[in-house]
Amino acid sequence: MTSSTPLRVQGLRAGYGEQQVLNGVDLEVAKGEIRIVLGSSGCGKSTLLKNVAGLEQPWAGDVVLLEKKLDWSEGVPPGEFFENIGILFQGGALISSLTVGENVGLPLRIRQRNMPSAALREKVRFKLRQVGLEGAEDKLPGELSGGMRKRAGLARALAADPELLFCDEPSAGLDPVTSRELDDLLLELRDSLRITMVVVTHELESIRAIADRITFLSKGHVIFDGILNDAARNSPQEVQDFLARRATFHKES
Amino acid sequence: MQSAPKREPSFAEQVGGWTQDGLREIRTLALLLSESLYHSTLGLRKPKTLLPGATALQMMRLGSGALPIVLMLSALIGFTLAMQSGFQLQKYGALIFLADGVGMSMVMEIGPVMTAVILAGRSGSAITAEIATMVVQEEVAALRSMAINPVHYLVLPRFWALSVTQPLLTVASCLAGILSGLAVGVLFFQLSPSNFMDELQQAIPMRYVWQGVIKSVTFAWLIVFISVSKGLNVRGGADAVGRATTACVVNCIFAIILADAVYSFIFYM
């Protein structure tokens, strides 16, 4: 299913226990766009991602994904909700007891139930080739480096050809070269597959490299939504200070 | 602005808190129990989430791996039981009842309970640690993101693995204890093996064997549900995994002994 606005979020409120983290967030992401969600630590970036991706139930508000409203009436989102999305978790989140090939094949076993084993193996090899991990099918996650684990996680997120990809801190814990390679890979995938991406990060280099638009969160609110160049000039002081501090930090390091 | 110092909760508030925690735990366990029972029975027809051999792998890890320790401890307990009761029975010229004492103790009580306690410590803690680590490393969230029900994926193979292996291990434990008792009878009290076995057959009707098997299956389920529940509900980092594992073993042993008491009431009243 295609849509010009694959993701729409309206009035999203969410939190943990009695602590409210998101305080009425609105967000619209256009097709084929890479949207960066950024903000200081604890501002609710990851909470927003988890609530939008159906991993946690919001307190209030609507999440409309590919024209379908996220429904929590049965306590969990319906299985179809996850059919068109892929999630790249911060540490890759590969199932440690399965090989890389089995990890990448897992969503295919669920979503394309009648796929013959040979075709499944071929698709797994193709997805691993796409992220530069050919030949790693039989390795266990523990045998991979941090960057390779993220690539494998990305291959698994892309396995069932999702229309929307969520990435939680893809550059976290990676050296600058590996981080840059991962950014290039995301751009390449966006351009070749026309996947819409929502990326949570606060790495300025990554933001500069891949962002089409940015959404800046502060204390559970969206305080800026626009392109990066505008953020440096026409945005609240907090956003400008954040970007300036990050830029100084990057220069120094 | 300086915040007011935090007040220590009163005794009544603490009791209220504990009660609330206890009720929350029971609710979580009840929900998990119903979901687990569904996924382990009717849910078997669900899509091919599990990789081939997942249950067999768990049988090897959780069950077969425990065989040496179960055999060794049961043999030692059988030895101790036979030595202690042998000297007492000898005083009254009733040595032949050594077979009754060792056999009944092993089949009705020590075999099922000892095996369950060993598995709670060995396999229950392993299940909790594995699942809790998966939660901390977002592997469980990753399962959800692939539309895989974590209870189906994590409970089903472990449920069937322990449901099958625990009764088998219990039988092995009983045999090891009884054979050890037989060895003590023959070597230290000059009992004939055939007399010991004849007495044993008369002392233990099949009903007792089945009761032992029923107990062992119940204990297996308790271990699986408690350990999965502790693992899935972990919050925090590595220290939380350690705390969950300890809590799993303590709760499992408590639940096993409680269930054993309930069965004693049902079977022997």
Short mmCIF file of C-alpha atoms in Angstrom, two decimals:
data_model
loop_
_atom_site.label_atom_id
_atom_site.label_comp_id
_atom_site.label_asym_id
_atom_site.label_seq_id
_atom_site.Cartn_x
_atom_site.Cartn_y
_atom_site.Cartn_z
CA MET A 1 0.00 0.00 0.00
CA THR A 2 1.38 3.44 -0.82
CA SER A 3 0.52 6.77 0.73
CA SER A 4 1.90 10.29 0.36
CA THR A 5 2.01 10.57 4.15
CA PRO A 6 2.90 7.10 5.41
CA LEU A 7 3.10 8.25 9.04
CA ARG A 8 0.85 10.68 10.87
CA VAL A 9 0.92 11.22 14.63
CA GLN A 10 -1.63 13.41 16.38
CA GLY A 11 -1.67 14.51 20.03
CA LEU A 12 0.49 11.64 21.21
CA ARG A 13 0.85 11.40 24.97
CA ALA A 14 2.93 8.67 26.53
CA GLY A 15 5.04 7.83 29.56
CA TYR A 16 6.10 5.24 32.11
CA GLY A 17 4.22 4.65 35.34
CA GLU A 18 3.11 8.08 36.50
CA GLN A 19 5.80 9.97 34.59
CA GLN A 20 4.58 11.61 31.40
CA VAL A 21 7.29 11.75 28.73
CA LEU A 22 5.44 12.82 25.59
CA ASN A 23 3.06 15.70 25.97
CA GLY A 24 0.93 15.87 22.83
CA VAL A 25 3.26 15.24 19.92
CA ASP A 26 2.16 15.86 16.32
CA LEU A 27 4.21 14.56 13.41
CA GLU A 28 3.76 13.98 9.69
CA VAL A 29 6.33 12.15 7.61
CA ALA A 30 6.18 12.25 3.81
CA LYS A 31 6.85 9.29 1.53
CA GLY A 32 10.52 8.62 0.79
CA GLU A 33 11.66 11.13 3.40
CA ILE A 34 14.34 10.61 6.04
CA ARG A 35 13.00 12.28 9.16
CA ILE A 36 15.40 12.80 12.03
CA VAL A 37 13.98 13.02 15.54
CA LEU A 38 16.46 14.70 17.87
CA GLY A 39 16.70 16.39 21.19
CA SER A 40 18.60 16.23 24.48
CA SER A 41 18.80 13.02 26.50
CA GLY A 42 15.50 12.20 28.19
CA CYS A 43 13.41 14.42 25.88
CA GLY A 44 11.34 11.43 24.71
CA LYS A 45 12.92 10.50 21.36
CA SER A 46 13.07 6.77 21.99
CA THR A 47 9.67 6.81 23.70
CA LEU A 48 8.21 8.46 20.59
CA LEU A 49 9.77 5.80 18.38
CA LYS A 50 8.49 2.93 20.55
CA ASN A 51 4.97 4.36 20.68
CA VAL A 52 4.82 5.10 16.97
CA ALA A 53 6.26 1.70 16.05
CA GLY A 54 3.66 -0.16 18.13
CA LEU A 55 6.09 -1.42 20.78
CA GLU A 56 4.48 0.54 23.59
CA GLN A 57 0.91 1.68 24.11
CA PRO A 58 0.43 5.46 24.13
CA TRP A 59 -1.68 7.06 26.84
CA ALA A 60 -3.60 9.08 24.27
CA GLY A 61 -3.43 10.30 20.70
CA ASP A 62 -3.48 8.71 17.28
CA VAL A 63 -0.82 6.99 15.22
CA VAL A 64 -1.84 6.50 11.59
CA LEU A 65 0.51 4.32 9.62
CA LEU A 66 -0.10 3.85 5.90
CA GLU A 67 -3.67 5.13 6.34
CA LYS A 68 -4.40 2.62 9.12
CA LYS A 69 -4.90 3.78 12.68
CA LEU A 70 -2.85 1.89 15.26
CA ASP A 71 -5.37 -0.13 17.26
CA TRP A 72 -4.58 -1.26 20.81
CA SER A 73 -8.07 -2.59 21.62
CA GLU A 74 -6.76 -6.15 22.00
CA GLY A 75 -3.85 -5.14 24.21
CA VAL A 76 -1.32 -5.49 21.37
CA PRO A 77 -1.34 -4.02 17.86
CA PRO A 78 -2.72 -6.39 15.21
CA GLY A 79 -0.09 -8.49 13.40
CA GLU A 80 -0.78 -6.66 10.11
CA PHE A 81 0.43 -3.41 11.68
CA PHE A 82 3.98 -4.73 11.66
CA GLU A 83 3.82 -6.03 8.09
CA ASN A 84 4.90 -2.77 6.51
CA ILE A 85 7.41 -1.57 9.04
CA GLY A 86 10.96 -2.51 9.97
CA ILE A 87 12.82 -1.46 13.10
CA LEU A 88 16.57 -1.13 13.53
CA PHE A 89 17.21 -1.25 17.27
CA GLN A 90 20.06 0.58 18.98
CA GLY A 91 22.24 -2.50 19.55
CA GLY A 92 20.89 -4.42 16.57
CA ALA A 93 18.76 -6.62 18.93
CA LEU A 94 19.60 -9.78 17.02
CA ILE A 95 18.27 -12.91 18.72
CA SER A 96 21.51 -14.16 20.22
CA SER A 97 20.65 -17.86 20.03
CA LEU A 98 20.02 -17.69 16.26
CA THR A 99 22.53 -17.28 13.45
CA VAL A 100 22.55 -14.08 11.40
CA GLY A 101 20.79 -15.93 8.55
CA GLU A 102 18.08 -17.25 10.88
CA ASN A 103 17.61 -13.76 12.33
CA VAL A 104 17.14 -12.20 8.91
CA GLY A 105 14.85 -15.04 7.84
CA LEU A 106 12.61 -14.75 10.92
CA PRO A 107 10.28 -11.98 9.64
CA LEU A 108 10.02 -13.78 6.31
CA ARG A 109 8.88 -16.98 8.02
CA ILE A 110 6.03 -14.98 9.59
CA ARG A 111 5.01 -12.68 6.77
CA GLN A 112 5.61 -14.88 3.75
CA ARG A 113 4.49 -18.18 5.18
CA ASN A 114 4.36 -20.12 1.96
CA MET A 115 7.83 -19.16 0.80
CA PRO A 116 9.84 -22.31 0.01
CA SER A 117 13.00 -22.82 2.08
CA ALA A 118 15.33 -22.36 -0.91
CA ALA A 119 13.70 -19.04 -1.83
CA LEU A 120 13.87 -17.93 1.80
CA ARG A 121 17.59 -18.73 1.96
CA GLU A 122 18.17 -16.84 -1.30
CA LYS A 123 16.26 -13.79 -0.03
CA VAL A 124 18.26 -13.83 3.21
CA ARG A 125 21.50 -13.91 1.18
CA PHE A 126 20.21 -11.01 -0.97
CA LYS A 127 19.32 -8.88 2.06
CA LEU A 128 22.69 -9.54 3.66
CA ARG A 129 24.41 -8.62 0.38
CA GLN A 130 22.37 -5.39 0.34
CA VAL A 131 23.88 -4.34 3.67
CA GLY A 132 27.38 -5.58 2.83
CA LEU A 133 27.29 -8.70 4.99
CA GLU A 134 27.40 -11.46 2.37
CA GLY A 135 28.77 -14.71 3.76
CA ALA A 136 27.79 -13.93 7.35
CA GLU A 137 24.66 -16.16 7.37
CA ASP A 138 26.11 -18.83 9.63
CA LYS A 139 27.73 -16.52 12.14
CA LEU A 140 26.22 -15.97 15.58
CA PRO A 141 25.54 -12.36 16.66
CA GLY A 142 28.23 -12.69 19.33
CA GLU A 143 30.84 -13.19 16.61
CA LEU A 144 30.05 -9.84 14.91
CA SER A 145 31.43 -6.36 15.59
CA GLY A 146 29.08 -3.55 16.67
CA GLY A 147 28.83 -2.17 13.12
CA MET A 148 28.19 -5.62 11.65
CA ARG A 149 25.48 -6.28 14.22
CA LYS A 150 23.74 -3.07 13.18
CA ARG A 151 24.03 -4.01 9.51
CA ALA A 152 22.58 -7.44 10.31
CA GLY A 153 19.80 -5.75 12.28
CA LEU A 154 19.17 -3.53 9.27
CA ALA A 155 19.02 -6.55 6.96
CA ARG A 156 16.44 -8.11 9.29
CA ALA A 157 14.43 -4.87 9.41
CA LEU A 158 14.43 -4.77 5.60
CA ALA A 159 13.80 -8.50 5.13
CA ALA A 160 10.09 -8.24 4.46
CA ASP A 161 10.46 -5.13 2.23
CA PRO A 162 8.82 -2.61 4.59
CA GLU A 163 7.57 0.77 3.43
CA LEU A 164 8.61 2.44 6.65
CA LEU A 165 11.85 1.97 8.56
CA PHE A 166 12.41 3.14 12.14
CA CYS A 167 16.01 3.46 13.33
CA ASP A 168 16.89 3.99 16.99
CA GLU A 169 20.29 5.68 17.37
CA PRO A 170 21.90 3.88 14.40
CA SER A 171 25.31 5.53 14.94
CA ALA A 172 25.43 5.05 18.72
CA GLY A 173 28.58 3.27 19.83
CA LEU A 174 30.15 3.22 16.37
CA ASP A 175 33.44 4.80 15.31
CA PRO A 176 33.12 7.76 12.88
CA VAL A 177 34.08 5.70 9.81
CA THR A 178 31.60 2.89 10.52
CA SER A 179 28.98 5.47 11.42
CA ARG A 180 29.52 7.25 8.08
CA GLU A 181 29.29 3.92 6.23
CA LEU A 182 25.98 3.19 7.94
CA ASP A 183 24.66 6.65 7.01
CA ASP A 184 25.66 6.06 3.37
CA LEU A 185 23.91 2.71 3.48
CA LEU A 186 20.69 4.31 4.77
CA LEU A 187 20.83 6.92 1.99
CA GLU A 188 21.48 4.25 -0.62
CA LEU A 189 18.54 2.18 0.63
CA ARG A 190 16.26 5.20 0.68
CA ASP A 191 17.22 6.11 -2.89
CA SER A 192 17.05 2.59 -4.30
CA LEU A 193 14.02 1.26 -2.39
CA ARG A 194 12.13 4.54 -1.72
CA ILE A 195 11.71 3.60 1.92
CA THR A 196 10.45 6.25 4.33
CA MET A 197 12.68 6.45 7.41
CA VAL A 198 12.27 7.86 10.89
CA VAL A 199 15.66 8.04 12.55
CA VAL A 200 16.23 8.88 16.20
CA THR A 201 19.72 10.28 16.72
CA HIS A 202 21.66 13.16 18.18
CA GLU A 203 24.82 12.66 16.09
CA LEU A 204 25.16 15.90 14.18
CA GLU A 205 27.34 14.36 11.47
CA SER A 206 24.64 11.77 10.76
CA ILE A 207 21.94 14.41 10.83
CA ARG A 208 23.83 16.53 8.30
CA ALA A 209 24.46 13.50 6.11
CA ILE A 210 21.00 11.98 5.91
CA ALA A 211 18.27 14.32 7.17
CA ASP A 212 15.57 15.54 4.82
CA ARG A 213 13.69 17.13 7.71
CA ILE A 214 14.25 17.25 11.45
CA THR A 215 11.84 17.16 14.37
CA PHE A 216 13.26 18.57 17.60
CA LEU A 217 11.76 17.38 20.87
CA SER A 218 12.03 19.17 24.18
CA LYS A 219 10.30 18.14 27.40
CA GLY A 220 7.86 15.99 25.50
CA HIS A 221 6.87 18.66 22.96
CA VAL A 222 7.87 19.23 19.33
CA ILE A 223 9.54 22.66 19.37
CA PHE A 224 10.85 22.62 15.80
CA ASP A 225 9.84 20.79 12.65
CA GLY A 226 11.57 21.65 9.38
CA ILE A 227 14.76 21.40 7.37
CA LEU A 228 18.18 21.50 9.01
CA ASN A 229 19.26 24.77 7.37
CA ASP A 230 16.23 26.54 8.83
CA ALA A 231 16.93 25.05 12.25
CA ALA A 232 20.25 26.86 12.43
CA ARG A 233 18.55 30.24 11.78
CA ASN A 234 14.80 30.27 12.34
CA SER A 235 14.23 28.02 15.31
CA PRO A 236 13.82 28.39 19.08
CA GLN A 237 17.01 29.27 20.94
CA GLU A 238 17.15 25.78 22.52
CA VAL A 239 17.42 24.17 19.08
CA GLN A 240 20.10 26.61 17.91
CA ASP A 241 22.07 26.13 21.15
CA PHE A 242 21.82 22.32 20.83
CA LEU A 243 23.07 22.34 17.24
CA ALA A 244 25.85 24.85 18.04
CA ARG A 245 27.04 22.83 21.05
CA ARG A 246 27.06 19.62 19.02
CA ALA A 247 28.98 21.32 16.21
CA THR A 248 31.61 22.60 18.70
CA PHE A 249 31.85 19.17 20.28
CA HIS A 250 32.39 17.52 16.89
CA LYS A 251 35.09 20.03 15.94
CA GLU A 252 36.90 19.48 19.25
CA SER A 253 36.70 15.72 19.07
CA MET B 1 14.06 25.64 45.42
CA GLN B 2 15.02 23.03 47.97
CA SER B 3 12.77 19.97 47.87
CA ALA B 4 11.31 18.58 51.08
CA PRO B 5 13.17 15.55 52.47
CA LYS B 6 11.60 12.27 51.43
CA ARG B 7 9.49 10.72 54.21
CA GLU B 8 10.06 7.07 55.15
CA PRO B 9 6.88 5.04 54.47
CA SER B 10 5.01 3.92 57.59
CA PHE B 11 4.58 0.22 58.41
CA ALA B 12 0.99 0.28 57.14
CA GLU B 13 2.14 1.87 53.87
CA GLN B 14 4.86 -0.76 53.51
CA VAL B 15 2.34 -3.58 54.05
CA GLY B 16 0.06 -1.92 51.50
CA GLY B 17 2.95 -1.70 49.04
CA TRP B 18 3.88 -5.35 49.51
CA THR B 19 0.25 -6.41 49.08
CA GLN B 20 -0.01 -4.34 45.91
CA ASP B 21 3.24 -5.84 44.56
CA GLY B 22 2.03 -9.35 45.44
CA LEU B 23 -1.33 -8.84 43.74
CA ARG B 24 0.38 -7.38 40.67
CA GLU B 25 2.69 -10.41 40.55
CA ILE B 26 -0.24 -12.84 40.84
CA ARG B 27 -2.09 -10.96 38.07
CA THR B 28 0.95 -11.04 35.78
CA LEU B 29 1.45 -14.74 36.48
CA ALA B 30 -2.24 -15.52 35.84
CA LEU B 31 -2.16 -13.65 32.52
CA LEU B 32 1.04 -15.38 31.49
CA LEU B 33 -0.36 -18.73 32.58
CA SER B 34 -3.48 -18.35 30.43
CA GLU B 35 -1.46 -17.07 27.46
CA SER B 36 1.13 -19.82 27.87
CA LEU B 37 -1.50 -22.55 28.09
CA TYR B 38 -3.11 -21.21 24.92
CA HIS B 39 0.16 -20.99 22.98
CA SER B 40 1.39 -24.38 24.21
CA THR B 41 -1.79 -26.19 23.16
CA LEU B 42 -4.20 -24.48 20.73
CA GLY B 43 -1.49 -22.06 19.61
CA LEU B 44 0.56 -24.97 18.24
CA ARG B 45 -1.32 -24.48 14.97
CA LYS B 46 0.03 -20.93 14.67
CA PRO B 47 2.41 -19.96 11.87
CA LYS B 48 5.90 -21.35 11.75
CA THR B 49 7.43 -18.86 14.17
CA LEU B 50 9.70 -21.43 15.74
CA LEU B 51 12.68 -22.82 13.95
CA PRO B 52 12.70 -26.60 13.47
CA GLY B 53 14.24 -28.34 16.45
CA ALA B 54 13.64 -25.48 18.91
CA THR B 55 11.86 -27.77 21.39
CA ALA B 56 14.46 -30.54 20.99
CA LEU B 57 17.21 -28.01 21.65
CA GLN B 58 15.50 -26.90 24.85
CA MET B 59 15.04 -30.56 25.88
CA MET B 60 18.79 -31.02 25.55
CA ARG B 61 19.65 -27.78 27.35
CA LEU B 62 17.09 -27.84 30.14
CA GLY B 63 16.50 -31.57 30.59
CA SER B 64 19.26 -33.88 29.43
CA GLY B 65 21.98 -31.57 30.68
CA ALA B 66 20.61 -31.99 34.21
CA LEU B 67 20.75 -35.81 34.12
CA PRO B 68 24.23 -36.27 35.69
CA ILE B 69 23.55 -33.98 38.66
CA VAL B 70 20.06 -35.46 39.21
CA LEU B 71 21.48 -39.02 39.17
CA MET B 72 24.36 -38.16 41.46
CA LEU B 73 22.32 -36.31 44.08
CA SER B 74 19.52 -38.88 44.04
CA ALA B 75 22.01 -41.73 44.48
CA LEU B 76 23.57 -39.91 47.43
CA ILE B 77 20.16 -39.31 49.00
CA GLY B 78 19.20 -42.96 48.44
CA PHE B 79 22.47 -43.98 50.09
CA THR B 80 21.90 -41.72 53.13
CA LEU B 81 18.27 -42.79 53.51
CA ALA B 82 19.21 -46.49 53.35
CA MET B 83 22.12 -46.13 55.79
CA GLN B 84 20.10 -44.19 58.37
CA SER B 85 16.97 -46.30 58.19
CA GLY B 86 18.95 -49.57 57.84
CA PHE B 87 20.57 -49.25 61.24
CA GLN B 88 17.23 -48.42 62.89
CA LEU B 89 15.38 -51.27 61.17
CA GLN B 90 18.17 -53.73 62.03
CA LYS B 91 17.48 -53.17 65.75
CA TYR B 92 13.92 -54.48 65.28
CA GLY B 93 14.80 -57.25 62.84
CA ALA B 94 12.82 -55.50 60.13
CA LEU B 95 15.60 -54.94 57.60
CA ILE B 96 13.48 -56.07 54.69
CA PHE B 97 11.40 -52.89 55.13
CA LEU B 98 14.45 -50.96 53.94
CA ALA B 99 13.05 -51.49 50.43
CA ASP B 100 9.68 -50.02 51.47
CA GLY B 101 11.27 -46.98 53.13
CA VAL B 102 13.71 -46.11 50.38
CA GLY B 103 11.30 -46.96 47.56
CA MET B 104 8.31 -45.04 48.88
CA SER B 105 10.36 -42.02 49.90
CA MET B 106 12.01 -41.81 46.51
CA VAL B 107 8.89 -42.39 44.38
CA MET B 108 6.40 -40.35 46.35
CA GLU B 109 8.46 -37.48 47.63
CA ILE B 110 12.18 -37.20 47.15
CA GLY B 111 12.33 -38.10 43.45
CA PRO B 112 9.80 -35.52 42.21
CA VAL B 113 10.70 -32.76 44.70
CA MET B 114 14.49 -33.16 44.50
CA THR B 115 14.42 -33.23 40.68
CA ALA B 116 12.19 -30.15 40.62
CA VAL B 117 14.45 -28.25 43.04
CA ILE B 118 17.53 -29.13 40.95
CA LEU B 119 15.76 -28.05 37.76
CA ALA B 120 14.53 -24.83 39.40
CA GLY B 121 18.12 -23.97 40.28
CA ARG B 122 19.63 -25.12 37.02
CA SER B 123 17.04 -24.73 34.27
CA GLY B 124 14.68 -22.16 35.86
CA SER B 125 17.52 -19.76 36.53
CA ALA B 126 18.86 -20.33 33.00
CA ILE B 127 15.44 -19.54 31.47
CA THR B 128 15.06 -16.36 33.53
CA ALA B 129 18.61 -15.17 32.82
CA GLU B 130 18.25 -15.83 29.08
CA ILE B 131 14.86 -14.13 28.71
CA ALA B 132 15.78 -11.23 31.01
CA THR B 133 18.93 -10.61 28.96
CA MET B 134 16.80 -10.71 25.81
CA VAL B 135 14.50 -8.06 27.33
CA VAL B 136 17.43 -5.84 28.32
CA GLN B 137 19.02 -6.15 24.88
CA GLU B 138 15.67 -5.38 23.17
CA GLU B 139 15.49 -8.84 21.58
CA VAL B 140 11.96 -9.30 22.95
CA ALA B 141 10.95 -5.92 21.48
CA ALA B 142 12.49 -7.09 18.20
CA LEU B 143 10.27 -10.20 18.30
CA ARG B 144 7.21 -7.97 18.80
CA SER B 145 8.28 -5.78 15.89
CA MET B 146 8.23 -8.87 13.67
CA ALA B 147 4.66 -9.67 14.82
CA ILE B 148 5.97 -12.62 16.82
CA ASN B 149 4.25 -13.15 20.15
CA PRO B 150 7.13 -13.44 22.66
CA VAL B 151 5.11 -15.82 24.85
CA HIS B 152 4.54 -18.14 21.88
CA TYR B 153 8.19 -17.95 20.84
CA LEU B 154 9.74 -18.25 24.29
CA VAL B 155 7.31 -20.37 26.33
CA LEU B 156 6.20 -23.05 23.90
CA PRO B 157 9.54 -24.87 23.41
CA ARG B 158 10.45 -24.58 27.09
CA PHE B 159 6.98 -25.70 28.22
CA TRP B 160 7.08 -28.87 26.16
CA ALA B 161 10.77 -29.48 26.84
CA LEU B 162 10.32 -29.50 30.62
CA SER B 163 6.89 -31.21 30.46
CA VAL B 164 8.57 -34.18 28.76
CA THR B 165 12.01 -34.24 30.37
CA GLN B 166 11.08 -33.52 33.98
CA PRO B 167 8.98 -36.71 34.46
CA LEU B 168 11.75 -38.70 32.75
CA LEU B 169 14.35 -37.15 35.03
CA THR B 170 12.10 -37.88 38.01
CA VAL B 171 11.93 -41.55 37.02
CA ALA B 172 15.73 -41.56 36.62
CA SER B 173 16.08 -39.92 40.05
CA CYS B 174 13.83 -42.56 41.67
CA LEU B 175 15.78 -45.38 40.01
CA ALA B 176 19.12 -43.92 41.09
CA GLY B 177 17.93 -43.54 44.70
CA ILE B 178 16.40 -47.01 44.83
CA LEU B 179 19.47 -48.67 43.26
CA SER B 180 21.67 -46.84 45.73
CA GLY B 181 19.43 -48.10 48.56
CA LEU B 182 19.64 -51.61 47.12
CA ALA B 183 23.45 -51.37 47.05
CA VAL B 184 23.50 -50.29 50.71
CA GLY B 185 21.12 -53.13 51.62
CA VAL B 186 23.22 -55.73 49.85
CA LEU B 187 26.69 -54.45 50.83
CA PHE B 188 26.10 -53.32 54.43
CA PHE B 189 23.06 -55.28 55.64
CA GLN B 190 23.42 -58.56 53.68
CA LEU B 191 19.98 -58.29 52.06
CA SER B 192 19.46 -60.38 48.95
CA PRO B 193 18.74 -58.31 45.80
CA SER B 194 15.76 -60.50 44.86
CA ASN B 195 14.16 -60.10 48.31
CA PHE B 196 14.69 -56.32 48.12
CA MET B 197 13.08 -56.12 44.67
CA ASP B 198 10.12 -58.37 45.66
CA GLU B 199 9.44 -56.20 48.71
CA LEU B 200 9.77 -53.06 46.61
CA GLN B 201 7.18 -54.27 44.10
CA GLN B 202 4.70 -55.00 46.88
CA ALA B 203 5.37 -51.68 48.64
CA ILE B 204 4.88 -49.40 45.68
CA PRO B 205 1.63 -49.77 43.75
CA MET B 206 1.45 -48.17 40.28
CA ARG B 207 -0.83 -45.47 41.73
CA TYR B 208 2.13 -43.98 43.62
CA VAL B 209 4.24 -43.93 40.47
CA TRP B 210 1.54 -42.02 38.59
CA GLN B 211 1.15 -39.60 41.48
CA GLY B 212 4.90 -38.92 41.30
CA VAL B 213 4.64 -38.31 37.55
CA ILE B 214 1.66 -35.95 37.98
CA LYS B 215 3.59 -34.02 40.62
CA SER B 216 6.65 -33.77 38.40
CA VAL B 217 4.65 -32.39 35.45
CA THR B 218 3.03 -29.78 37.72
CA PHE B 219 6.42 -28.78 39.08
CA ALA B 220 7.75 -28.47 35.50
CA TRP B 221 4.92 -26.08 34.61
CA LEU B 222 5.51 -24.02 37.74
CA ILE B 223 9.22 -23.73 36.90
CA VAL B 224 8.48 -22.66 33.30
CA PHE B 225 5.79 -20.10 34.16
CA ILE B 226 7.65 -18.53 37.08
CA SER B 227 10.98 -18.36 35.27
CA VAL B 228 9.48 -16.95 32.04
CA SER B 229 7.41 -14.45 34.03
CA LYS B 230 10.47 -13.27 36.00
CA GLY B 231 12.46 -12.96 32.78
CA LEU B 232 9.82 -11.10 30.77
CA ASN B 233 9.05 -8.61 33.55
CA VAL B 234 12.60 -7.52 34.18
CA ARG B 235 13.23 -3.75 34.07
CA GLY B 236 16.67 -2.20 34.09
CA GLY B 237 20.13 -3.50 33.27
CA ALA B 238 22.50 -6.31 34.21
CA ASP B 239 21.80 -6.00 37.96
CA ALA B 240 18.08 -6.50 37.29
CA VAL B 241 18.89 -9.74 35.46
CA GLY B 242 20.74 -10.99 38.54
CA ARG B 243 17.88 -10.02 40.86
CA ALA B 244 15.30 -11.66 38.59
CA THR B 245 17.31 -14.90 38.48
CA THR B 246 17.60 -15.06 42.27
CA ALA B 247 13.89 -14.28 42.68
CA CYS B 248 13.05 -16.98 40.13
CA VAL B 249 14.88 -19.71 42.06
CA VAL B 250 13.41 -18.66 45.42
CA ASN B 251 9.85 -18.41 44.04
CA CYS B 252 10.16 -21.70 42.15
CA ILE B 253 11.31 -23.61 45.25
CA PHE B 254 8.55 -22.03 47.34
CA ALA B 255 5.92 -22.87 44.70
CA ILE B 256 7.21 -26.46 44.37
CA ILE B 257 7.02 -27.10 48.12
CA LEU B 258 3.60 -25.45 48.33
CA ALA B 259 2.29 -27.55 45.43
CA ASP B 260 3.78 -30.66 47.03
CA ALA B 261 1.88 -29.92 50.23
CA VAL B 262 -1.36 -29.42 48.27
CA TYR B 263 -0.83 -32.74 46.44
CA SER B 264 -0.12 -34.52 49.73
CA PHE B 265 -3.47 -33.27 50.97
CA ILE B 266 -5.27 -34.34 47.77
CA PHE B 267 -3.61 -37.76 47.43
CA TYR B 268 -3.58 -38.93 51.03
CA MET B 269 -6.66 -37.42 52.64
#
